[in-house]
Short mmCIF file of C-alpha atoms in Angstrom, two decimals:
data_model
loop_
_atom_site.label_atom_id
_atom_site.label_comp_id
_atom_site.label_asym_id
_atom_site.label_seq_id
_atom_site.Cartn_x
_atom_site.Cartn_y
_atom_site.Cartn_z
CA MET A 1 19.21 51.42 44.50
CA ARG A 2 22.28 51.73 42.62
CA ALA A 3 22.60 49.84 39.23
CA ARG A 4 24.86 47.21 38.54
CA LYS A 5 27.85 47.95 36.15
CA SER A 6 26.79 45.64 33.52
CA GLN A 7 23.49 47.87 32.95
CA ARG A 8 24.79 51.17 32.95
CA GLY A 9 26.19 50.76 29.11
CA MET A 10 29.27 51.85 27.68
CA THR A 11 31.74 54.55 28.69
CA ILE A 12 32.92 57.09 26.13
CA LEU A 13 36.41 55.45 26.06
CA GLU A 14 34.73 52.60 24.65
CA VAL A 15 32.05 54.24 22.56
CA VAL A 16 35.70 55.78 20.82
CA PHE A 17 37.32 52.57 20.05
CA ALA A 18 34.13 50.79 18.82
CA LEU A 19 33.82 54.01 16.56
CA THR A 20 37.60 53.35 15.37
CA ILE A 21 37.23 49.83 14.77
CA LEU A 22 34.15 50.60 12.66
CA MET A 23 36.07 53.19 10.81
CA ILE A 24 39.02 51.15 9.89
CA GLY A 25 36.64 48.51 8.69
CA ILE A 26 34.66 50.56 6.55
CA GLY A 27 37.89 52.32 5.16
CA PHE A 28 39.23 49.20 4.17
CA LEU A 29 36.31 48.29 2.11
CA VAL A 30 36.08 51.07 0.23
CA GLN A 31 39.83 50.99 -0.41
CA SER A 32 39.35 46.89 -1.64
CA ASP A 33 36.35 48.47 -3.53
CA ALA A 34 38.34 50.78 -5.28
CA VAL A 35 41.32 48.37 -6.09
CA SER A 36 38.87 45.93 -7.61
CA TYR A 37 37.55 48.54 -10.20
CA ARG A 38 41.18 49.65 -11.16
CA TYR A 39 41.78 46.12 -12.08
CA ARG A 40 38.85 45.09 -13.41
CA ALA A 41 39.11 48.34 -15.89
CA GLN A 42 42.49 47.41 -16.66
CA ARG A 43 41.53 43.82 -17.61
CA GLU A 44 38.68 44.79 -20.10
CA ILE A 45 41.46 47.05 -21.75
CA ARG A 46 43.96 44.23 -22.05
CA GLN A 47 41.13 42.16 -23.60
CA GLN A 48 40.23 44.58 -25.85
CA MET A 49 43.88 44.89 -26.93
CA LEU A 50 44.16 41.37 -26.95
CA PHE A 51 41.04 40.91 -29.32
CA TYR A 52 42.49 43.87 -31.65
CA ALA A 53 45.63 42.44 -32.09
CA ALA A 54 44.68 38.89 -32.81
CA GLY A 55 42.33 40.77 -35.89
CA GLN A 56 45.48 42.61 -37.43
CA ILE A 57 47.35 39.60 -37.64
CA GLU A 58 44.99 37.96 -39.04
CA ALA A 59 44.54 40.73 -41.06
CA LEU A 60 47.87 40.96 -41.66
CA VAL A 61 48.68 37.29 -42.53
CA GLU A 62 45.67 37.91 -45.37
CA LYS A 63 47.66 40.81 -46.51
CA GLN A 64 44.37 43.02 -45.72
CA ASN A 65 44.50 46.60 -44.46
CA VAL A 66 42.45 47.28 -41.32
CA ALA A 67 42.50 50.61 -39.83
CA ASP A 68 40.00 51.34 -37.26
CA SER A 69 39.90 54.78 -35.55
CA SER A 70 36.84 54.30 -33.36
CA PRO A 71 37.30 54.13 -29.49
CA PRO A 72 38.72 52.35 -28.09
CA PHE A 73 40.93 51.39 -30.75
CA SER A 74 41.93 54.83 -31.76
CA ASN A 75 44.17 54.56 -27.93
CA PHE A 76 45.93 51.54 -29.43
CA ASN A 77 49.32 51.54 -30.93
CA VAL A 78 50.45 48.71 -33.19
CA GLN A 79 54.23 47.65 -33.93
CA THR A 80 54.79 45.02 -36.45
CA ASP A 81 58.03 43.00 -36.65
CA MET A 82 58.91 40.49 -39.43
CA THR A 83 61.94 38.51 -38.99
CA ALA A 84 63.00 35.47 -41.51
CA VAL A 85 63.42 32.45 -39.71
CA ASN A 86 66.74 30.47 -40.39
CA SER A 87 66.05 27.34 -42.56
CA GLN A 88 67.68 24.55 -44.30
CA PRO A 89 69.44 25.38 -47.31
CA SER A 90 67.43 22.34 -49.04
CA ASP A 91 64.07 24.05 -48.20
CA LYS A 92 62.28 25.85 -50.94
CA VAL A 93 60.73 28.32 -48.70
CA THR A 94 61.09 30.62 -46.15
CA LEU A 95 59.40 31.24 -42.86
CA GLN A 96 58.99 34.54 -41.49
CA GLN A 97 58.15 35.04 -37.76
CA VAL A 98 55.63 38.13 -37.61
CA ARG A 99 55.22 39.73 -34.33
CA LEU A 100 52.80 42.23 -33.57
CA THR A 101 52.58 44.40 -30.63
CA VAL A 102 49.97 46.51 -29.19
CA THR A 103 50.22 49.00 -26.95
CA SER A 104 47.67 51.36 -24.75
CA SER A 105 48.57 55.26 -25.74
CA GLY A 106 46.54 56.15 -22.07
CA THR A 107 48.42 55.34 -18.84
CA GLY A 108 50.78 52.76 -19.72
CA ASN A 109 48.69 50.20 -18.15
CA PRO A 110 48.02 47.54 -18.80
CA ALA A 111 51.20 45.85 -20.28
CA PRO A 112 51.64 45.37 -24.35
CA VAL A 113 50.33 42.25 -26.07
CA SER A 114 52.57 40.81 -27.99
CA ILE A 115 51.31 38.08 -30.62
CA TYR A 116 53.69 35.39 -32.81
CA THR A 117 52.61 33.91 -35.83
CA TYR A 118 54.70 32.27 -39.25
CA ARG A 119 53.96 32.15 -42.47
CA ILE A 120 55.60 30.91 -45.59
CA VAL A 121 57.63 33.54 -48.10
CA GLU A 122 58.38 32.06 -51.34
CA PRO A 123 61.83 32.96 -53.01
#
C-alpha cells in the first residue's frame, strides 16, 4: 500500500527553507538584544553624567570645590562657561549665566550634558 503525500513528511528543500527562516529569526533576536544592551549602557552613562553635572553646578554656585576621581566620574570632563547677562542700567546687581558641560572621555557616546543656571554678581 502506498502512503499518501501528506503522510510522507517534508522534503529536503522544505527542511532547508524552514531552517533558514528559523536562523533568520534567531539572528534578529540576537541582534536586537545586543542593541538594547548598548543603548542601556549609554543611558546609564548619560544619567551618571547628569547627576555629576548637577552636583558640580551646585558646588559651583555655593563656591565649593568638588573633585571626585573615582570611577565612573574619572572619565568625565567638566567645562564651565560664565557670561554676564545684560541687565538694566538702573539695576544694582548683575546676573551671570553659568553653563556647565560634562562630556565623557570614553567613546564620545552619549552626547555631552549641559546645565545652565544664573547667579547674582554684586558690583
